[in-house]
């Protein structure tokens, strides 16, 4: 147990979430289902498990076939209620994750935010005439019943080894994983053997309806600033100031150390809203580096950091994608679900 001294509180938390899930499963609490296909990407743990890259992957895939939308909570924004991301949006009005999606894909698909998922989903589906909706981080939003659920779990910190909050990082009991149609083991190391995969699958003990897939982070071969790009193999010539405001920066740090010899890491909490004082500290750390230097951050953090004039032209971001083992099979499952449940596919 990670925080054993909090075990009594974990028991109470487990009782509360267990009763809530039972009431939804028994139909006592209402769960709304839509006629339009709805795919939920979520997890049962707090912290980064690779949801954002998976949402990007699905949205890019499905938007090539039908009118696609993504709905997230809009975590960290200063606004409330329902909204659509557009060219006038900022991370303060729609949240950093929605803004990251828009910066990369622009108007290729619809990106909405709403902390209330049922009315938000109803509005975006009807107003935008969607053929499919992707819900970002919505496994615990039991008031909305998706047609298909993908649950993410980090290879290095799988849910089956975890414990309930606050003793561990589980948002609900491990039994919650049974609601998933696909369990995606994310952030896998390179060269994962079939033996290791089978051992992982045996610990998950999937239900008959469930499929298990393994994925890894695929980093772009270039990093990008406002006006420039730089090949990753050139990072060896620079002193790097790495700025992260994500739940788990370890994979990025490990990948960066393959290229860069000198790395200074400033770590902030997930979705950190950088202040002027933070920017001043970042700039002072940058000034202490050698003659050849740059600031590197994640794609999600970049949408926040680029708003500060003092460092805007100094900051590069490193895009990531998801690389899925047995990708053709995964795509087939997703496309068949949408095809069978959507009249315009």
mmCIF file of N, CA, C and O in Angstrom, residues 212-273:
data_model
loop_
_atom_site.group_PDB
_atom_site.id
_atom_site.type_symbol
_atom_site.label_atom_id
_atom_site.label_comp_id
_atom_site.label_asym_id
_atom_site.label_seq_id
_atom_site.Cartn_x
_atom_site.Cartn_y
_atom_site.Cartn_z
ATOM 1 N N UNK A 212 -7.533 -6.825 -24.676
ATOM 2 C CA UNK A 212 -6.378 -6.151 -24.083
ATOM 3 C C UNK A 212 -5.413 -5.762 -25.200
ATOM 4 O O UNK A 212 -5.050 -6.597 -26.039
ATOM 5 N N UNK A 213 -4.997 -4.494 -25.198
ATOM 6 C CA UNK A 213 -4.007 -4.016 -26.158
ATOM 7 C C UNK A 213 -2.864 -3.342 -25.397
ATOM 8 O O UNK A 213 -3.038 -2.892 -24.263
ATOM 9 N N UNK A 214 -1.709 -3.283 -26.054
ATOM 10 C CA UNK A 214 -0.527 -2.647 -25.479
ATOM 11 C C UNK A 214 -0.096 -1.495 -26.395
ATOM 12 O O UNK A 214 -0.141 -1.624 -27.620
ATOM 13 N N UNK A 215 0.312 -0.407 -25.785
ATOM 14 C CA UNK A 215 0.721 0.757 -26.581
ATOM 15 C C UNK A 215 1.945 1.418 -25.957
ATOM 16 O O UNK A 215 2.266 1.216 -24.778
ATOM 17 N N UNK A 216 2.597 2.219 -26.756
ATOM 18 C CA UNK A 216 3.784 2.949 -26.298
ATOM 19 C C UNK A 216 3.712 4.378 -26.794
ATOM 20 O O UNK A 216 2.936 4.703 -27.697
ATOM 21 N N UNK A 217 4.522 5.235 -26.206
ATOM 22 C CA UNK A 217 4.589 6.632 -26.623
ATOM 23 C C UNK A 217 5.530 6.743 -27.810
ATOM 24 O O UNK A 217 6.644 6.213 -27.797
ATOM 25 N N UNK A 218 5.085 7.428 -28.837
ATOM 26 C CA UNK A 218 5.876 7.633 -30.045
ATOM 27 C C UNK A 218 6.206 9.120 -30.152
ATOM 28 O O UNK A 218 5.325 9.941 -30.410
ATOM 29 N N UNK A 219 7.456 9.477 -29.918
ATOM 30 C CA UNK A 219 7.869 10.880 -29.960
ATOM 31 C C UNK A 219 8.193 11.303 -31.390
ATOM 32 O O UNK A 219 8.763 10.540 -32.169
ATOM 33 N N UNK A 220 7.840 12.528 -31.713
ATOM 34 C CA UNK A 220 8.168 13.100 -33.017
ATOM 35 C C UNK A 220 9.690 13.168 -33.184
ATOM 36 O O UNK A 220 10.426 13.231 -32.196
ATOM 37 N N UNK A 221 10.153 13.165 -34.411
ATOM 38 C CA UNK A 221 11.590 13.256 -34.678
ATOM 39 C C UNK A 221 12.100 14.691 -34.589
ATOM 40 O O UNK A 221 13.309 14.935 -34.723
ATOM 41 N N UNK A 222 11.183 15.643 -34.387
ATOM 42 C CA UNK A 222 11.558 17.056 -34.268
ATOM 43 C C UNK A 222 10.874 17.666 -33.053
ATOM 44 O O UNK A 222 9.815 17.200 -32.614
ATOM 45 N N UNK A 223 11.478 18.724 -32.535
ATOM 46 C CA UNK A 223 10.816 19.573 -31.557
ATOM 47 C C UNK A 223 10.477 20.885 -32.255
ATOM 48 O O UNK A 223 11.121 21.254 -33.253
ATOM 49 N N UNK A 224 9.471 21.609 -31.733
ATOM 50 C CA UNK A 224 8.953 22.768 -32.454
ATOM 51 C C UNK A 224 8.810 23.969 -31.524
ATOM 52 O O UNK A 224 8.384 23.839 -30.377
ATOM 53 N N UNK A 225 9.144 25.139 -32.054
ATOM 54 C CA UNK A 225 8.874 26.393 -31.360
ATOM 55 C C UNK A 225 7.842 27.164 -32.165
ATOM 56 O O UNK A 225 7.243 26.630 -33.110
ATOM 57 N N UNK A 226 7.654 28.410 -31.852
ATOM 58 C CA UNK A 226 6.675 29.234 -32.562
ATOM 59 C C UNK A 226 7.023 29.351 -34.044
ATOM 60 O O UNK A 226 6.132 29.350 -34.907
ATOM 61 N N UNK A 227 8.316 29.421 -34.356
ATOM 62 C CA UNK A 227 8.733 29.669 -35.741
ATOM 63 C C UNK A 227 9.743 28.655 -36.284
ATOM 64 O O UNK A 227 10.077 28.702 -37.456
ATOM 65 N N UNK A 228 10.233 27.746 -35.440
ATOM 66 C CA UNK A 228 11.323 26.874 -35.858
ATOM 67 C C UNK A 228 11.023 25.416 -35.521
ATOM 68 O O UNK A 228 10.141 25.106 -34.722
ATOM 69 N N UNK A 229 11.804 24.545 -36.115
ATOM 70 C CA UNK A 229 11.828 23.134 -35.711
ATOM 71 C C UNK A 229 13.271 22.700 -35.612
ATOM 72 O O UNK A 229 14.160 23.276 -36.257
ATOM 73 N N UNK A 230 13.508 21.678 -34.795
ATOM 74 C CA UNK A 230 14.871 21.214 -34.546
ATOM 75 C C UNK A 230 14.864 19.695 -34.462
ATOM 76 O O UNK A 230 14.077 19.126 -33.696
ATOM 77 N N UNK A 231 15.723 18.999 -35.247
ATOM 78 C CA UNK A 231 15.773 17.529 -35.162
ATOM 79 C C UNK A 231 16.188 17.073 -33.768
ATOM 80 O O UNK A 231 17.036 17.704 -33.122
ATOM 81 N N UNK A 232 15.599 15.973 -33.306
ATOM 82 C CA UNK A 232 15.897 15.508 -31.951
ATOM 83 C C UNK A 232 17.370 15.150 -31.767
ATOM 84 O O UNK A 232 17.920 15.294 -30.669
ATOM 85 N N UNK A 233 18.056 14.713 -32.839
ATOM 86 C CA UNK A 233 19.465 14.350 -32.669
ATOM 87 C C UNK A 233 20.378 15.566 -32.519
ATOM 88 O O UNK A 233 21.571 15.418 -32.259
ATOM 89 N N UNK A 234 19.827 16.770 -32.662
ATOM 90 C CA UNK A 234 20.614 17.987 -32.419
ATOM 91 C C UNK A 234 20.567 18.437 -30.966
ATOM 92 O O UNK A 234 21.286 19.356 -30.571
ATOM 93 N N UNK A 235 19.729 17.784 -30.168
ATOM 94 C CA UNK A 235 19.592 18.188 -28.771
ATOM 95 C C UNK A 235 20.886 17.979 -27.973
ATOM 96 O O UNK A 235 21.077 18.607 -26.936
ATOM 97 N N UNK A 236 21.748 17.114 -28.470
ATOM 98 C CA UNK A 236 23.021 16.852 -27.775
ATOM 99 C C UNK A 236 23.898 18.098 -27.701
ATOM 100 O O UNK A 236 24.775 18.187 -26.836
ATOM 101 N N UNK A 237 23.660 19.061 -28.568
ATOM 102 C CA UNK A 237 24.488 20.270 -28.606
ATOM 103 C C UNK A 237 23.971 21.363 -27.695
ATOM 104 O O UNK A 237 24.567 22.434 -27.605
ATOM 105 N N UNK A 238 22.857 21.119 -27.005
ATOM 106 C CA UNK A 238 22.215 22.157 -26.219
ATOM 107 C C UNK A 238 22.133 21.802 -24.739
ATOM 108 O O UNK A 238 22.050 20.627 -24.367
ATOM 109 N N UNK A 239 22.164 22.846 -23.905
ATOM 110 C CA UNK A 239 21.723 22.711 -22.519
ATOM 111 C C UNK A 239 20.202 22.843 -22.525
ATOM 112 O O UNK A 239 19.664 23.804 -23.100
ATOM 113 N N UNK A 240 19.511 21.897 -21.888
ATOM 114 C CA UNK A 240 18.056 21.855 -21.950
ATOM 115 C C UNK A 240 17.453 22.197 -20.596
ATOM 116 O O UNK A 240 17.817 21.599 -19.579
ATOM 117 N N UNK A 241 16.543 23.162 -20.604
ATOM 118 C CA UNK A 241 15.703 23.416 -19.431
ATOM 119 C C UNK A 241 14.342 22.789 -19.724
ATOM 120 O O UNK A 241 13.583 23.284 -20.562
ATOM 121 N N UNK A 242 14.042 21.685 -19.058
ATOM 122 C CA UNK A 242 12.789 20.958 -19.282
ATOM 123 C C UNK A 242 11.743 21.440 -18.281
ATOM 124 O O UNK A 242 11.961 21.393 -17.079
ATOM 125 N N UNK A 243 10.599 21.891 -18.802
ATOM 126 C CA UNK A 243 9.495 22.370 -17.970
ATOM 127 C C UNK A 243 8.318 21.425 -18.158
ATOM 128 O O UNK A 243 7.856 21.218 -19.283
ATOM 129 N N UNK A 244 7.820 20.849 -17.068
ATOM 130 C CA UNK A 244 6.659 19.957 -17.178
ATOM 131 C C UNK A 244 5.606 20.312 -16.134
ATOM 132 O O UNK A 244 5.930 20.600 -14.982
ATOM 133 N N UNK A 245 4.352 20.282 -16.583
ATOM 134 C CA UNK A 245 3.210 20.440 -15.695
ATOM 135 C C UNK A 245 2.216 19.340 -15.987
ATOM 136 O O UNK A 245 1.033 19.595 -16.199
ATOM 137 N N UNK A 246 2.709 18.103 -16.025
ATOM 138 C CA UNK A 246 1.880 16.926 -16.307
ATOM 139 C C UNK A 246 2.005 15.946 -15.148
ATOM 140 O O UNK A 246 2.918 16.059 -14.324
ATOM 141 N N UNK A 247 1.101 14.976 -15.110
ATOM 142 C CA UNK A 247 1.061 14.059 -13.965
ATOM 143 C C UNK A 247 2.305 13.182 -13.879
ATOM 144 O O UNK A 247 2.814 12.932 -12.790
ATOM 145 N N UNK A 248 2.795 12.704 -15.020
ATOM 146 C CA UNK A 248 3.925 11.775 -15.006
ATOM 147 C C UNK A 248 4.933 12.154 -16.085
ATOM 148 O O UNK A 248 4.825 11.714 -17.234
ATOM 149 N N UNK A 249 5.928 12.960 -15.752
ATOM 150 C CA UNK A 249 6.918 13.381 -16.744
ATOM 151 C C UNK A 249 8.064 12.386 -16.952
ATOM 152 O O UNK A 249 8.958 12.626 -17.770
ATOM 153 N N UNK A 250 8.071 11.269 -16.226
ATOM 154 C CA UNK A 250 9.206 10.346 -16.292
ATOM 155 C C UNK A 250 9.474 9.800 -17.689
ATOM 156 O O UNK A 250 10.638 9.735 -18.112
ATOM 157 N N UNK A 251 8.450 9.373 -18.462
ATOM 158 C CA UNK A 251 8.737 8.884 -19.820
ATOM 159 C C UNK A 251 9.409 9.936 -20.697
ATOM 160 O O UNK A 251 10.332 9.617 -21.454
ATOM 161 N N UNK A 252 8.964 11.188 -20.600
ATOM 162 C CA UNK A 252 9.582 12.259 -21.376
ATOM 163 C C UNK A 252 11.026 12.478 -20.954
ATOM 164 O O UNK A 252 11.926 12.625 -21.796
ATOM 165 N N UNK A 253 11.271 12.477 -19.664
ATOM 166 C CA UNK A 253 12.621 12.686 -19.162
ATOM 167 C C UNK A 253 13.551 11.558 -19.610
ATOM 168 O O UNK A 253 14.696 11.805 -20.031
ATOM 169 N N UNK A 254 13.067 10.317 -19.558
ATOM 170 C CA UNK A 254 13.875 9.179 -20.004
ATOM 171 C C UNK A 254 14.201 9.283 -21.491
ATOM 172 O O UNK A 254 15.328 9.005 -21.916
ATOM 173 N N UNK A 255 13.213 9.692 -22.282
ATOM 174 C CA UNK A 255 13.432 9.812 -23.725
ATOM 175 C C UNK A 255 14.403 10.948 -24.027
ATOM 176 O O UNK A 255 15.290 10.802 -24.884
ATOM 177 N N UNK A 256 14.252 12.067 -23.340
ATOM 178 C CA UNK A 256 15.133 13.213 -23.558
ATOM 179 C C UNK A 256 16.574 12.870 -23.241
ATOM 180 O O UNK A 256 17.509 13.296 -23.948
ATOM 181 N N UNK A 257 16.789 12.080 -22.196
ATOM 182 C CA UNK A 257 18.157 11.743 -21.787
ATOM 183 C C UNK A 257 18.877 10.849 -22.800
ATOM 184 O O UNK A 257 20.087 10.679 -22.723
ATOM 185 N N UNK A 258 18.137 10.288 -23.759
ATOM 186 C CA UNK A 258 18.770 9.540 -24.841
ATOM 187 C C UNK A 258 19.497 10.471 -25.810
ATOM 188 O O UNK A 258 20.420 10.051 -26.522
ATOM 189 N N UNK A 259 19.073 11.741 -25.828
ATOM 190 C CA UNK A 259 19.618 12.692 -26.792
ATOM 191 C C UNK A 259 20.463 13.783 -26.138
ATOM 192 O O UNK A 259 21.510 14.156 -26.659
ATOM 193 N N UNK A 260 19.988 14.316 -25.027
ATOM 194 C CA UNK A 260 20.625 15.471 -24.411
ATOM 195 C C UNK A 260 21.565 15.058 -23.282
ATOM 196 O O UNK A 260 21.269 14.133 -22.525
ATOM 197 N N UNK A 261 22.673 15.761 -23.175
ATOM 198 C CA UNK A 261 23.657 15.469 -22.136
ATOM 199 C C UNK A 261 23.435 16.310 -20.884
ATOM 200 O O UNK A 261 23.754 15.879 -19.774
ATOM 201 N N UNK A 262 22.906 17.515 -21.071
ATOM 202 C CA UNK A 262 22.708 18.424 -19.944
ATOM 203 C C UNK A 262 21.235 18.822 -19.867
ATOM 204 O O UNK A 262 20.740 19.549 -20.734
ATOM 205 N N UNK A 263 20.555 18.325 -18.821
ATOM 206 C CA UNK A 263 19.125 18.582 -18.661
ATOM 207 C C UNK A 263 18.852 19.081 -17.249
ATOM 208 O O UNK A 263 19.237 18.443 -16.263
ATOM 209 N N UNK A 264 18.200 20.229 -17.147
ATOM 210 C CA UNK A 264 17.702 20.759 -15.886
ATOM 211 C C UNK A 264 16.192 20.682 -15.925
ATOM 212 O O UNK A 264 15.555 21.227 -16.829
ATOM 213 N N UNK A 265 15.588 19.984 -14.960
ATOM 214 C CA UNK A 265 14.149 19.737 -14.983
ATOM 215 C C UNK A 265 13.448 20.550 -13.901
ATOM 216 O O UNK A 265 13.752 20.415 -12.719
ATOM 217 N N UNK A 266 12.488 21.391 -14.329
ATOM 218 C CA UNK A 266 11.611 22.085 -13.393
ATOM 219 C C UNK A 266 10.236 21.440 -13.492
ATOM 220 O O UNK A 266 9.560 21.536 -14.515
ATOM 221 N N UNK A 267 9.820 20.768 -12.431
ATOM 222 C CA UNK A 267 8.574 20.009 -12.428
ATOM 223 C C UNK A 267 7.493 20.758 -11.665
ATOM 224 O O UNK A 267 7.692 21.151 -10.518
ATOM 225 N N UNK A 268 6.341 20.942 -12.328
ATOM 226 C CA UNK A 268 5.176 21.550 -11.707
ATOM 227 C C UNK A 268 4.048 20.523 -11.666
ATOM 228 O O UNK A 268 4.094 19.501 -12.352
ATOM 229 N N UNK A 269 3.011 20.800 -10.895
ATOM 230 C CA UNK A 269 1.899 19.862 -10.775
ATOM 231 C C UNK A 269 1.126 19.795 -12.086
ATOM 232 O O UNK A 269 1.226 20.674 -12.940
ATOM 233 N N UNK A 270 0.312 18.767 -12.231
ATOM 234 C CA UNK A 270 -0.494 18.563 -13.435
ATOM 235 C C UNK A 270 -1.440 19.744 -13.651
ATOM 236 O O UNK A 270 -2.057 20.233 -12.706
ATOM 237 N N UNK A 271 -1.540 20.210 -14.889
ATOM 238 C CA UNK A 271 -2.403 21.337 -15.286
ATOM 239 C C UNK A 271 -1.997 22.636 -14.571
ATOM 240 O O UNK A 271 -2.839 23.520 -14.382
ATOM 241 N N UNK A 272 -0.748 22.761 -14.206
ATOM 242 C CA UNK A 272 -0.316 23.947 -13.460
ATOM 243 C C UNK A 272 -0.572 25.221 -14.263
ATOM 244 O O UNK A 272 -0.234 25.306 -15.448
ATOM 245 N N UNK A 273 -1.171 26.195 -13.629
ATOM 246 C CA UNK A 273 -1.408 27.493 -14.257
ATOM 247 C C UNK A 273 -0.223 28.394 -13.904
ATOM 248 O O UNK A 273 -0.130 28.929 -12.806
#
